[in-house]
mmCIF file of C-alpha atoms in Angstrom:
data_model
loop_
_atom_site.group_PDB
_atom_site.id
_atom_site.type_symbol
_atom_site.label_atom_id
_atom_site.label_comp_id
_atom_site.label_asym_id
_atom_site.label_seq_id
_atom_site.Cartn_x
_atom_site.Cartn_y
_atom_site.Cartn_z
ATOM 1 C CA MET M 145 6.910 320.454 -75.981
ATOM 2 C CA GLY M 146 3.388 321.833 -75.838
ATOM 3 C CA ASP M 147 0.204 320.460 -77.298
ATOM 4 C CA ALA M 148 -1.836 322.577 -79.706
ATOM 5 C CA ARG M 149 -4.457 319.939 -80.447
ATOM 6 C CA ARG M 150 -8.137 320.687 -80.174
ATOM 7 C CA TYR M 151 -10.857 318.057 -80.204
ATOM 8 C CA PHE M 152 -14.174 317.797 -81.999
ATOM 9 C CA ALA M 153 -16.767 315.503 -80.459
ATOM 10 C CA LEU M 154 -18.414 313.489 -83.205
ATOM 11 C CA PRO M 155 -22.198 313.009 -83.159
ATOM 12 C CA SER M 156 -23.018 310.055 -80.921
ATOM 13 C CA PRO M 157 -23.708 307.577 -82.297
ATOM 14 C CA PHE M 158 -21.439 308.174 -85.286
ATOM 15 C CA PRO M 159 -22.464 305.709 -88.039
ATOM 16 C CA MET M 160 -19.701 304.033 -90.038
ATOM 17 C CA LYS M 161 -19.953 303.338 -93.766
ATOM 18 C CA ARG M 162 -19.334 299.602 -93.511
ATOM 19 C CA GLY M 163 -21.581 299.055 -90.496
ATOM 20 C CA GLY M 164 -21.346 299.661 -86.805
ATOM 21 C CA GLU M 165 -21.115 302.950 -84.996
ATOM 22 C CA LEU M 166 -18.972 304.842 -82.512
ATOM 23 C CA HIS M 167 -20.199 306.374 -79.277
ATOM 24 C CA GLY M 168 -18.495 309.310 -77.592
ATOM 25 C CA ALA M 169 -15.867 309.512 -80.347
ATOM 26 C CA HIS M 170 -13.780 312.529 -81.301
ATOM 27 C CA VAL M 171 -11.084 313.679 -83.716
ATOM 28 C CA ALA M 172 -8.048 315.837 -83.007
ATOM 29 C CA TYR M 173 -7.149 318.870 -85.098
ATOM 30 C CA GLU M 174 -4.945 321.938 -85.060
ATOM 31 C CA THR M 175 -5.426 325.377 -86.584
ATOM 32 C CA TRP M 176 -3.188 328.256 -87.660
ATOM 33 C CA GLY M 177 -4.083 331.766 -88.780
ATOM 34 C CA THR M 178 -7.377 333.580 -88.340
ATOM 35 C CA LEU M 179 -10.799 332.789 -89.757
ATOM 36 C CA ASN M 180 -12.088 335.977 -91.363
ATOM 37 C CA ALA M 181 -15.512 337.509 -90.760
ATOM 38 C CA ALA M 182 -16.929 335.997 -93.947
ATOM 39 C CA ARG M 183 -15.562 332.563 -92.935
ATOM 40 C CA ASP M 184 -14.388 332.023 -96.503
ATOM 41 C CA ASN M 185 -10.609 331.769 -96.060
ATOM 42 C CA ALA M 186 -10.396 328.250 -94.588
ATOM 43 C CA VAL M 187 -7.944 325.685 -95.951
ATOM 44 C CA LEU M 188 -8.363 322.139 -94.665
ATOM 45 C CA VAL M 189 -5.533 319.604 -94.966
ATOM 46 C CA LEU M 190 -6.108 315.842 -94.792
ATOM 47 C CA THR M 191 -3.034 313.751 -94.072
ATOM 48 C CA GLY M 192 -1.431 310.517 -95.142
ATOM 49 C CA LEU M 193 -1.732 307.342 -93.092
ATOM 50 C CA SER M 194 0.522 308.108 -90.130
ATOM 51 C CA PRO M 195 0.967 311.905 -89.646
ATOM 52 C CA SER M 196 -0.631 313.761 -86.775
ATOM 53 C CA ALA M 197 -2.557 317.026 -86.941
ATOM 54 C CA HIS M 198 0.671 318.865 -86.074
ATOM 55 C CA MET M 199 1.468 319.987 -89.590
ATOM 56 C CA THR M 200 3.602 322.970 -88.615
ATOM 57 C CA SER M 201 4.884 324.665 -85.489
ATOM 58 C CA CYS M 202 2.961 327.241 -83.511
ATOM 59 C CA GLU M 203 3.239 329.132 -80.237
ATOM 60 C CA GLU M 204 1.497 326.374 -78.248
ATOM 61 C CA ASP M 205 3.662 323.663 -79.813
ATOM 62 C CA PRO M 206 6.939 324.940 -81.307
ATOM 63 C CA ALA M 207 8.059 321.464 -82.413
ATOM 64 C CA PRO M 208 8.493 321.234 -86.208
ATOM 65 C CA GLY M 209 5.485 319.695 -87.938
ATOM 66 C CA TRP M 210 5.391 317.119 -90.706
ATOM 67 C CA TRP M 211 4.917 319.842 -93.387
ATOM 68 C CA GLU M 212 6.902 322.567 -91.648
ATOM 69 C CA GLY M 213 8.450 323.929 -94.834
ATOM 70 C CA MET M 214 5.090 324.281 -96.572
ATOM 71 C CA VAL M 215 2.851 325.961 -93.991
ATOM 72 C CA GLY M 216 3.319 329.178 -92.038
ATOM 73 C CA PRO M 217 3.637 332.952 -92.385
ATOM 74 C CA GLY M 218 4.874 333.806 -95.875
ATOM 75 C CA LYS M 219 5.101 330.160 -96.929
ATOM 76 C CA ALA M 220 3.172 328.431 -99.719
ATOM 77 C CA ILE M 221 0.181 327.859 -97.442
ATOM 78 C CA ASP M 222 0.392 331.309 -95.896
ATOM 79 C CA THR M 223 -1.134 331.430 -92.432
ATOM 80 C CA THR M 224 -1.287 335.228 -92.521
ATOM 81 C CA ARG M 225 -3.830 334.903 -95.342
ATOM 82 C CA TRP M 226 -5.499 331.543 -94.769
ATOM 83 C CA PHE M 227 -7.120 329.935 -91.755
ATOM 84 C CA VAL M 228 -5.500 326.506 -91.934
ATOM 85 C CA ILE M 229 -6.907 323.369 -90.325
ATOM 86 C CA CYS M 230 -5.259 319.953 -90.201
ATOM 87 C CA VAL M 231 -7.355 317.033 -88.969
ATOM 88 C CA ASN M 232 -5.931 313.823 -87.553
ATOM 89 C CA SER M 233 -7.765 310.974 -89.277
ATOM 90 C CA LEU M 234 -10.437 309.081 -87.431
ATOM 91 C CA GLY M 235 -8.794 305.743 -86.608
ATOM 92 C CA SER M 236 -5.362 307.288 -85.998
ATOM 93 C CA ASP M 237 -3.789 307.144 -82.552
ATOM 94 C CA LYS M 238 -2.491 310.717 -82.772
ATOM 95 C CA GLY M 239 -5.392 312.053 -80.725
ATOM 96 C CA SER M 240 -8.461 310.766 -82.560
ATOM 97 C CA THR M 241 -10.670 307.854 -81.553
ATOM 98 C CA CYS M 242 -8.991 304.685 -82.791
ATOM 99 C CA PRO M 243 -8.640 300.966 -81.990
ATOM 100 C CA ALA M 244 -6.449 301.863 -78.985
ATOM 101 C CA SER M 245 -9.178 304.093 -77.518
ATOM 102 C CA ILE M 246 -11.448 302.933 -74.717
ATOM 103 C CA ASP M 247 -14.735 301.429 -75.866
ATOM 104 C CA PRO M 248 -17.351 302.995 -73.562
ATOM 105 C CA ALA M 249 -19.437 299.817 -73.795
ATOM 106 C CA SER M 250 -16.711 297.609 -72.297
ATOM 107 C CA GLY M 251 -14.340 299.981 -70.525
ATOM 108 C CA GLU M 252 -11.484 298.292 -72.384
ATOM 109 C CA PRO M 253 -9.595 299.330 -75.538
ATOM 110 C CA TYR M 254 -11.549 298.596 -78.716
ATOM 111 C CA ARG M 255 -8.711 296.682 -80.353
ATOM 112 C CA LEU M 256 -10.344 294.570 -83.084
ATOM 113 C CA ALA M 257 -13.826 295.409 -81.814
ATOM 114 C CA PHE M 258 -13.363 298.810 -83.466
ATOM 115 C CA PRO M 259 -15.841 299.011 -86.375
ATOM 116 C CA GLU M 260 -14.544 298.539 -89.904
ATOM 117 C CA LEU M 261 -13.103 301.877 -91.001
ATOM 118 C CA ALA M 262 -13.584 303.505 -94.410
ATOM 119 C CA LEU M 263 -12.023 306.700 -95.723
ATOM 120 C CA GLU M 264 -15.564 307.999 -96.077
ATOM 121 C CA ASP M 265 -15.716 307.883 -92.253
ATOM 122 C CA VAL M 266 -12.477 309.882 -92.119
ATOM 123 C CA ALA M 267 -14.002 312.408 -94.522
ATOM 124 C CA ASN M 268 -17.258 312.737 -92.567
ATOM 125 C CA ALA M 269 -15.365 313.310 -89.337
ATOM 126 C CA ALA M 270 -13.220 316.020 -90.966
ATOM 127 C CA HIS M 271 -16.328 317.675 -92.400
ATOM 128 C CA GLY M 272 -17.732 317.745 -88.884
ATOM 129 C CA VAL M 273 -14.689 319.712 -87.726
ATOM 130 C CA ALA M 274 -15.146 322.330 -90.446
ATOM 131 C CA SER M 275 -18.872 322.643 -89.728
ATOM 132 C CA SER M 276 -18.228 323.033 -85.997
ATOM 133 C CA LEU M 277 -16.038 326.042 -86.799
ATOM 134 C CA GLY M 278 -18.887 327.686 -88.707
ATOM 135 C CA ILE M 279 -17.367 327.001 -92.123
ATOM 136 C CA SER M 280 -19.985 326.132 -94.720
ATOM 137 C CA GLN M 281 -17.561 326.135 -97.653
ATOM 138 C CA LEU M 282 -13.819 325.619 -97.575
ATOM 139 C CA ALA M 283 -11.755 327.955 -99.721
ATOM 140 C CA CYS M 284 -9.524 324.967 -100.457
ATOM 141 C CA LEU M 285 -9.302 321.314 -99.468
ATOM 142 C CA ILE M 286 -5.824 319.781 -99.680
ATOM 143 C CA GLY M 287 -5.313 316.032 -99.556
ATOM 144 C CA CYS M 288 -1.936 314.294 -99.461
ATOM 145 C CA SER M 289 -1.483 310.580 -100.200
ATOM 146 C CA MET M 290 -4.202 308.707 -98.275
ATOM 147 C CA GLY M 291 -5.585 312.126 -97.364
ATOM 148 C CA GLY M 292 -6.119 312.807 -101.058
ATOM 149 C CA MET M 293 -8.477 309.843 -101.230
ATOM 150 C CA SER M 294 -10.237 311.073 -98.082
ATOM 151 C CA ALA M 295 -10.529 314.487 -99.761
ATOM 152 C CA LEU M 296 -12.237 312.978 -102.811
ATOM 153 C CA ALA M 297 -14.704 311.269 -100.480
ATOM 154 C CA TYR M 298 -15.249 314.563 -98.626
ATOM 155 C CA MET M 299 -16.171 316.401 -101.823
ATOM 156 C CA LEU M 300 -18.438 313.597 -103.020
ATOM 157 C CA LEU M 301 -20.289 313.208 -99.742
ATOM 158 C CA HIS M 302 -20.627 316.945 -99.064
ATOM 159 C CA PRO M 303 -21.400 318.691 -102.376
ATOM 160 C CA HIS M 304 -20.630 322.422 -102.646
ATOM 161 C CA SER M 305 -18.719 322.360 -99.336
ATOM 162 C CA VAL M 306 -15.410 323.004 -101.132
ATOM 163 C CA ARG M 307 -14.526 325.811 -103.527
ATOM 164 C CA ALA M 308 -11.129 324.565 -104.712
ATOM 165 C CA HIS M 309 -9.043 321.433 -104.276
ATOM 166 C CA ILE M 310 -5.337 320.568 -104.325
ATOM 167 C CA SER M 311 -4.721 316.873 -104.892
ATOM 168 C CA VAL M 312 -1.215 315.766 -103.871
ATOM 169 C CA ASP M 313 0.254 312.379 -104.863
ATOM 170 C CA THR M 314 -2.917 310.370 -104.384
ATOM 171 C CA ALA M 315 -5.332 308.103 -106.260
ATOM 172 C CA PRO M 316 -9.030 307.688 -107.061
ATOM 173 C CA GLN M 317 -8.772 304.010 -106.106
ATOM 174 C CA ALA M 318 -6.126 301.637 -104.811
ATOM 175 C CA GLN M 319 -4.404 299.679 -107.551
ATOM 176 C CA PRO M 320 -3.061 296.096 -107.230
ATOM 177 C CA PHE M 321 0.556 297.073 -106.497
ATOM 178 C CA ALA M 322 -0.427 299.364 -103.621
ATOM 179 C CA ILE M 323 -2.876 296.783 -102.259
ATOM 180 C CA ALA M 324 -0.218 294.064 -102.467
ATOM 181 C CA ILE M 325 2.338 296.131 -100.543
ATOM 182 C CA ARG M 326 -0.144 297.085 -97.827
ATOM 183 C CA SER M 327 -1.268 293.456 -97.620
ATOM 184 C CA LEU M 328 2.320 292.396 -96.891
ATOM 185 C CA GLN M 329 2.655 295.145 -94.299
ATOM 186 C CA ARG M 330 -0.469 293.944 -92.516
ATOM 187 C CA GLU M 331 0.674 290.341 -92.745
ATOM 188 C CA ALA M 332 3.997 291.203 -91.133
ATOM 189 C CA ILE M 333 2.167 292.781 -88.191
ATOM 190 C CA ARG M 334 -0.400 290.010 -87.832
ATOM 191 C CA LEU M 335 2.193 287.229 -87.983
ATOM 192 C CA ASP M 336 4.238 288.746 -85.178
ATOM 193 C CA PRO M 337 3.363 286.526 -82.169
ATOM 194 C CA HIS M 338 3.273 289.594 -79.949
ATOM 195 C CA TRP M 339 0.428 291.076 -81.997
ATOM 196 C CA ASN M 340 -1.741 288.442 -80.298
ATOM 197 C CA GLU M 341 -4.940 289.113 -82.291
ATOM 198 C CA GLY M 342 -4.612 292.789 -81.469
ATOM 199 C CA ARG M 343 -4.215 292.255 -77.704
ATOM 200 C CA TYR M 344 -0.678 293.575 -77.231
ATOM 201 C CA ASP M 345 0.705 295.988 -74.652
ATOM 202 C CA ASP M 346 3.953 297.858 -74.004
ATOM 203 C CA THR M 347 5.655 294.803 -72.544
ATOM 204 C CA SER M 348 4.521 292.439 -75.308
ATOM 205 C CA TYR M 349 4.453 294.480 -78.490
ATOM 206 C CA PRO M 350 4.766 293.501 -82.193
ATOM 207 C CA ASP M 351 8.034 295.381 -82.706
ATOM 208 C CA ILE M 352 9.333 293.031 -85.414
ATOM 209 C CA GLY M 353 6.105 293.067 -87.424
ATOM 210 C CA MET M 354 5.852 296.839 -87.246
ATOM 211 C CA SER M 355 9.509 297.182 -88.235
ATOM 212 C CA ILE M 356 9.077 295.027 -91.340
ATOM 213 C CA ALA M 357 5.851 296.849 -92.250
ATOM 214 C CA ARG M 358 7.566 300.221 -92.007
ATOM 215 C CA LYS M 359 10.559 299.084 -94.042
ATOM 216 C CA LEU M 360 8.261 297.863 -96.819
ATOM 217 C CA GLY M 361 6.502 301.200 -96.770
ATOM 218 C CA VAL M 362 9.685 303.261 -96.897
ATOM 219 C CA ILE M 363 10.959 301.238 -99.859
ATOM 220 C CA THR M 364 7.827 302.149 -101.840
ATOM 221 C CA TYR M 365 7.738 305.780 -100.671
ATOM 222 C CA ARG M 366 11.029 306.512 -102.442
ATOM 223 C CA SER M 367 12.256 305.711 -105.966
ATOM 224 C CA ALA M 368 15.015 303.441 -107.257
ATOM 225 C CA MET M 369 16.681 306.593 -108.581
ATOM 226 C CA GLU M 370 16.995 307.991 -105.080
ATOM 227 C CA TRP M 371 18.107 304.707 -103.520
ATOM 228 C CA ASN M 372 20.876 304.479 -106.117
ATOM 229 C CA GLY M 373 21.900 308.106 -105.669
ATOM 230 C CA ARG M 374 21.961 308.026 -101.868
ATOM 231 C CA PHE M 375 23.367 304.606 -101.127
ATOM 232 C CA ALA M 376 24.630 302.881 -104.276
ATOM 233 C CA ARG M 377 26.320 299.673 -103.021
ATOM 234 C CA ILE M 378 28.165 301.321 -100.144
ATOM 235 C CA ARG M 379 28.920 298.927 -97.322
ATOM 236 C CA LEU M 380 28.910 299.669 -93.631
ATOM 237 C CA ASP M 381 32.220 299.946 -91.827
ATOM 238 C CA PRO M 382 33.150 296.577 -90.311
ATOM 239 C CA GLU M 383 32.421 297.745 -86.757
ATOM 240 C CA GLN M 384 28.898 298.815 -87.818
ATOM 241 C CA ARG M 385 27.942 295.445 -89.265
ATOM 242 C CA GLU M 386 25.923 292.867 -87.379
ATOM 243 C CA ASP M 387 28.001 289.995 -86.113
ATOM 244 C CA GLU M 388 25.563 287.280 -87.168
ATOM 245 C CA PRO M 389 24.815 285.323 -90.356
ATOM 246 C CA PHE M 390 23.050 287.415 -93.001
ATOM 247 C CA GLY M 391 23.135 290.516 -90.806
ATOM 248 C CA ARG M 392 23.080 294.092 -92.083
ATOM 249 C CA GLU M 393 26.045 294.807 -94.340
ATOM 250 C CA PHE M 394 24.979 297.664 -96.648
ATOM 251 C CA GLN M 395 24.225 301.268 -95.757
ATOM 252 C CA VAL M 396 20.732 301.042 -97.215
ATOM 253 C CA GLU M 397 19.918 298.233 -94.786
ATOM 254 C CA SER M 398 21.090 300.333 -91.862
ATOM 255 C CA TYR M 399 19.025 303.290 -93.100
ATOM 256 C CA LEU M 400 15.855 301.186 -93.237
ATOM 257 C CA GLU M 401 16.505 299.808 -89.760
ATOM 258 C CA GLY M 402 16.960 303.263 -88.285
ATOM 259 C CA HIS M 403 13.836 304.548 -90.009
ATOM 260 C CA ALA M 404 11.813 301.610 -88.735
ATOM 261 C CA GLN M 405 13.017 301.922 -85.146
ATOM 262 C CA ARG M 406 12.010 305.583 -85.053
ATOM 263 C CA PHE M 407 8.490 304.586 -86.130
ATOM 264 C CA VAL M 408 7.722 301.276 -84.416
ATOM 265 C CA ARG M 409 6.614 302.587 -81.026
ATOM 266 C CA HIS M 410 5.179 305.833 -82.379
ATOM 267 C CA PHE M 411 2.157 304.464 -84.206
ATOM 268 C CA ASP M 412 -0.400 301.999 -82.932
ATOM 269 C CA PRO M 413 -0.241 298.684 -84.850
ATOM 270 C CA ASN M 414 -4.016 298.208 -84.934
ATOM 271 C CA SER M 415 -4.493 301.764 -86.204
ATOM 272 C CA TYR M 416 -1.982 300.914 -88.922
ATOM 273 C CA LEU M 417 -4.044 297.861 -89.901
ATOM 274 C CA TYR M 418 -7.353 299.726 -89.973
ATOM 275 C CA LEU M 419 -6.142 302.749 -91.947
ATOM 276 C CA SER M 420 -4.158 300.576 -94.341
ATOM 277 C CA ARG M 421 -7.224 298.467 -95.148
ATOM 278 C CA ALA M 422 -9.365 301.602 -95.477
ATOM 279 C CA SER M 423 -6.943 302.806 -98.153
ATOM 280 C CA ASP M 424 -7.348 299.514 -100.033
ATOM 281 C CA TRP M 425 -11.125 299.693 -99.887
ATOM 282 C CA PHE M 426 -11.493 303.222 -101.205
ATOM 283 C CA ASP M 427 -12.756 303.300 -104.784
ATOM 284 C CA ILE M 428 -14.349 306.364 -106.302
ATOM 285 C CA ALA M 429 -15.752 304.137 -109.052
ATOM 286 C CA GLU M 430 -18.345 303.003 -106.490
ATOM 287 C CA TYR M 431 -19.944 306.409 -106.966
ATOM 288 C CA GLY M 432 -19.863 306.199 -110.768
ATOM 289 C CA HIS M 433 -21.473 302.838 -111.524
ATOM 290 C CA GLY M 434 -18.074 301.190 -111.767
ATOM 291 C CA SER M 435 -16.348 304.057 -113.599
ATOM 292 C CA VAL M 436 -13.633 306.214 -112.014
ATOM 293 C CA LEU M 437 -14.358 309.004 -114.497
ATOM 294 C CA GLU M 438 -18.079 308.973 -113.750
ATOM 295 C CA GLY M 439 -17.402 308.975 -110.023
ATOM 296 C CA LEU M 440 -15.108 311.986 -110.300
ATOM 297 C CA LYS M 441 -17.655 313.779 -112.471
ATOM 298 C CA ARG M 442 -19.988 313.922 -109.480
ATOM 299 C CA ILE M 443 -17.634 316.289 -107.622
ATOM 300 C CA ARG M 444 -18.712 319.927 -107.662
ATOM 301 C CA ILE M 445 -15.875 322.418 -107.234
ATOM 302 C CA GLU M 446 -14.743 325.522 -109.119
ATOM 303 C CA GLN M 447 -11.070 324.775 -109.637
ATOM 304 C CA ALA M 448 -8.349 322.306 -108.774
ATOM 305 C CA MET M 449 -4.660 321.590 -108.970
ATOM 306 C CA VAL M 450 -3.564 317.977 -109.305
ATOM 307 C CA ILE M 451 0.091 317.271 -108.496
ATOM 308 C CA GLY M 452 1.931 314.037 -109.140
ATOM 309 C CA VAL M 453 5.516 312.904 -109.483
ATOM 310 C CA SER M 454 6.906 310.755 -112.271
ATOM 311 C CA THR M 455 8.922 308.556 -109.887
ATOM 312 C CA ASP M 456 5.976 307.598 -107.656
ATOM 313 C CA ILE M 457 5.426 303.826 -107.829
ATOM 314 C CA LEU M 458 2.778 303.717 -105.086
ATOM 315 C CA PHE M 459 0.429 306.331 -106.574
ATOM 316 C CA PRO M 460 1.563 306.478 -110.225
ATOM 317 C CA LEU M 461 1.328 309.633 -112.294
ATOM 318 C CA GLN M 462 -1.337 307.949 -114.428
ATOM 319 C CA GLN M 463 -3.673 308.064 -111.423
ATOM 320 C CA GLN M 464 -3.091 311.797 -111.013
ATOM 321 C CA GLU M 465 -3.980 312.197 -114.682
ATOM 322 C CA GLN M 466 -7.225 310.297 -114.023
ATOM 323 C CA ILE M 467 -8.140 312.694 -111.231
ATOM 324 C CA ALA M 468 -7.364 315.745 -113.354
ATOM 325 C CA GLU M 469 -9.399 314.398 -116.265
ATOM 326 C CA GLY M 470 -12.359 313.565 -114.044
ATOM 327 C CA LEU M 471 -12.453 316.913 -112.239
ATOM 328 C CA GLN M 472 -12.182 318.727 -115.551
ATOM 329 C CA ALA M 473 -15.067 316.651 -116.922
ATOM 330 C CA ALA M 474 -17.036 317.674 -113.833
ATOM 331 C CA GLY M 475 -16.641 321.324 -114.848
ATOM 332 C CA ALA M 476 -13.729 322.439 -112.703
ATOM 333 C CA ARG M 477 -10.826 324.507 -114.024
ATOM 334 C CA VAL M 478 -7.932 322.126 -113.534
ATOM 335 C CA GLU M 479 -4.184 322.669 -113.466
ATOM 336 C CA PHE M 480 -2.095 319.513 -113.779
ATOM 337 C CA VAL M 481 1.469 319.493 -112.451
ATOM 338 C CA ALA M 482 3.802 316.579 -113.160
ATOM 339 C CA LEU M 483 7.062 316.863 -111.257
ATOM 340 C CA ASP M 484 10.276 314.916 -111.884
ATOM 341 C CA SER M 485 11.356 314.807 -108.252
ATOM 342 C CA PRO M 486 13.623 311.798 -107.629
ATOM 343 C CA GLN M 487 12.174 311.124 -104.176
ATOM 344 C CA GLY M 488 9.129 309.161 -105.380
ATOM 345 C CA HIS M 489 5.915 309.217 -103.365
ATOM 346 C CA ASP M 490 7.557 311.050 -100.466
ATOM 347 C CA ALA M 491 8.530 313.954 -102.719
ATOM 348 C CA PHE M 492 5.775 316.152 -101.304
ATOM 349 C CA LEU M 493 7.474 315.877 -97.900
ATOM 350 C CA VAL M 494 11.008 316.389 -99.241
ATOM 351 C CA ASP M 495 10.991 318.446 -102.449
ATOM 352 C CA ILE M 496 9.493 321.446 -100.685
ATOM 353 C CA ASP M 497 10.740 324.012 -103.228
ATOM 354 C CA ASN M 498 8.927 322.519 -106.213
ATOM 355 C CA TYR M 499 5.759 321.651 -104.319
ATOM 356 C CA SER M 500 5.728 325.081 -102.665
ATOM 357 C CA ARG M 501 5.998 326.761 -106.037
ATOM 358 C CA ALA M 502 2.988 324.849 -107.337
ATOM 359 C CA ILE M 503 0.807 324.996 -104.229
ATOM 360 C CA GLY M 504 1.675 328.584 -103.328
ATOM 361 C CA GLY M 505 1.043 329.768 -106.868
ATOM 362 C CA PHE M 506 -2.351 328.089 -106.966
ATOM 363 C CA LEU M 507 -3.421 329.550 -103.615
ATOM 364 C CA ASN M 508 -2.257 333.015 -104.667
ATOM 365 C CA ARG M 509 -4.375 332.792 -107.796
ATOM 366 C CA LEU M 510 -7.295 331.511 -105.738
ATOM 367 C CA ALA M 511 -7.038 334.462 -103.352
ATOM 368 C CA ALA M 512 -6.937 336.923 -106.244
ATOM 369 C CA ALA M 513 -9.950 335.442 -108.023
#
């Protein structure tokens, strides 16, 4: 497979919200489509915790992307009309500077010497990418899951840099349930002896901790309705069961194990810890004297679509309603879409038809305005 990533060198030093700075840092991104002469047809997508910048296939990298069904010629995010950018989050090991990167001061990987990471840092890095491309105002900023929180930070920190916004299954602040789950995920990684205070390598790697963390995540990304519908209480065939006490016996257990094994060695554990904690820390109420509504009211955009799903337990529909209410109070024209997809938080990755209908319709109206 090819590699379509491009790299933006961050200002050096690059100051971090919670203290510290990065030197010689960069973020990876990919683009599709053509930026028009007026430079007013750019759509920037900010991702969830673990995806790369490879959102959809292209000539340089024909491998399917993480939102393949949503982005491309004639699709909801139509690359024949829009110049689409997807940025890999600062702190992610998918090409951007992260805890696994070499610290120029020591010549060794940062590991836990990486500065504390906030989603505001992710937002500032993404804004740097857009500015480097000569884009002073995005036609639309799309944020999914953690990327939706980064998008809110982007619009707050860079007023008038975004014309329209699509908020997808996200939150204005982390709530206790989400914090509790992520706390357990981090604990599983940190308690793995092979994590070794962040000093692991390929031969001594926290596979078990990462596996448990991923399983916890997958459980919350889907809904009980889907678990029941897909697996019920179906047991594995006898030859597929583990021959040990309390081993895997049900199909759902086998599914989680397979999902975890596909992930464990494909995302850096320290990056997982940093981005997970950054998600916990984000709170738009910090910008509104303790009020989520007042924080959202500081955002200056023309219009928005806020999408949520009724089965999402990680980012509940109530939080999408908060975002819609706040953006409307800020003066934006807001469309609120509540979907009944059974897939829970991951619906935006799975229920492509319904999300495409909403997102594509909004972008078509935006283009015609």
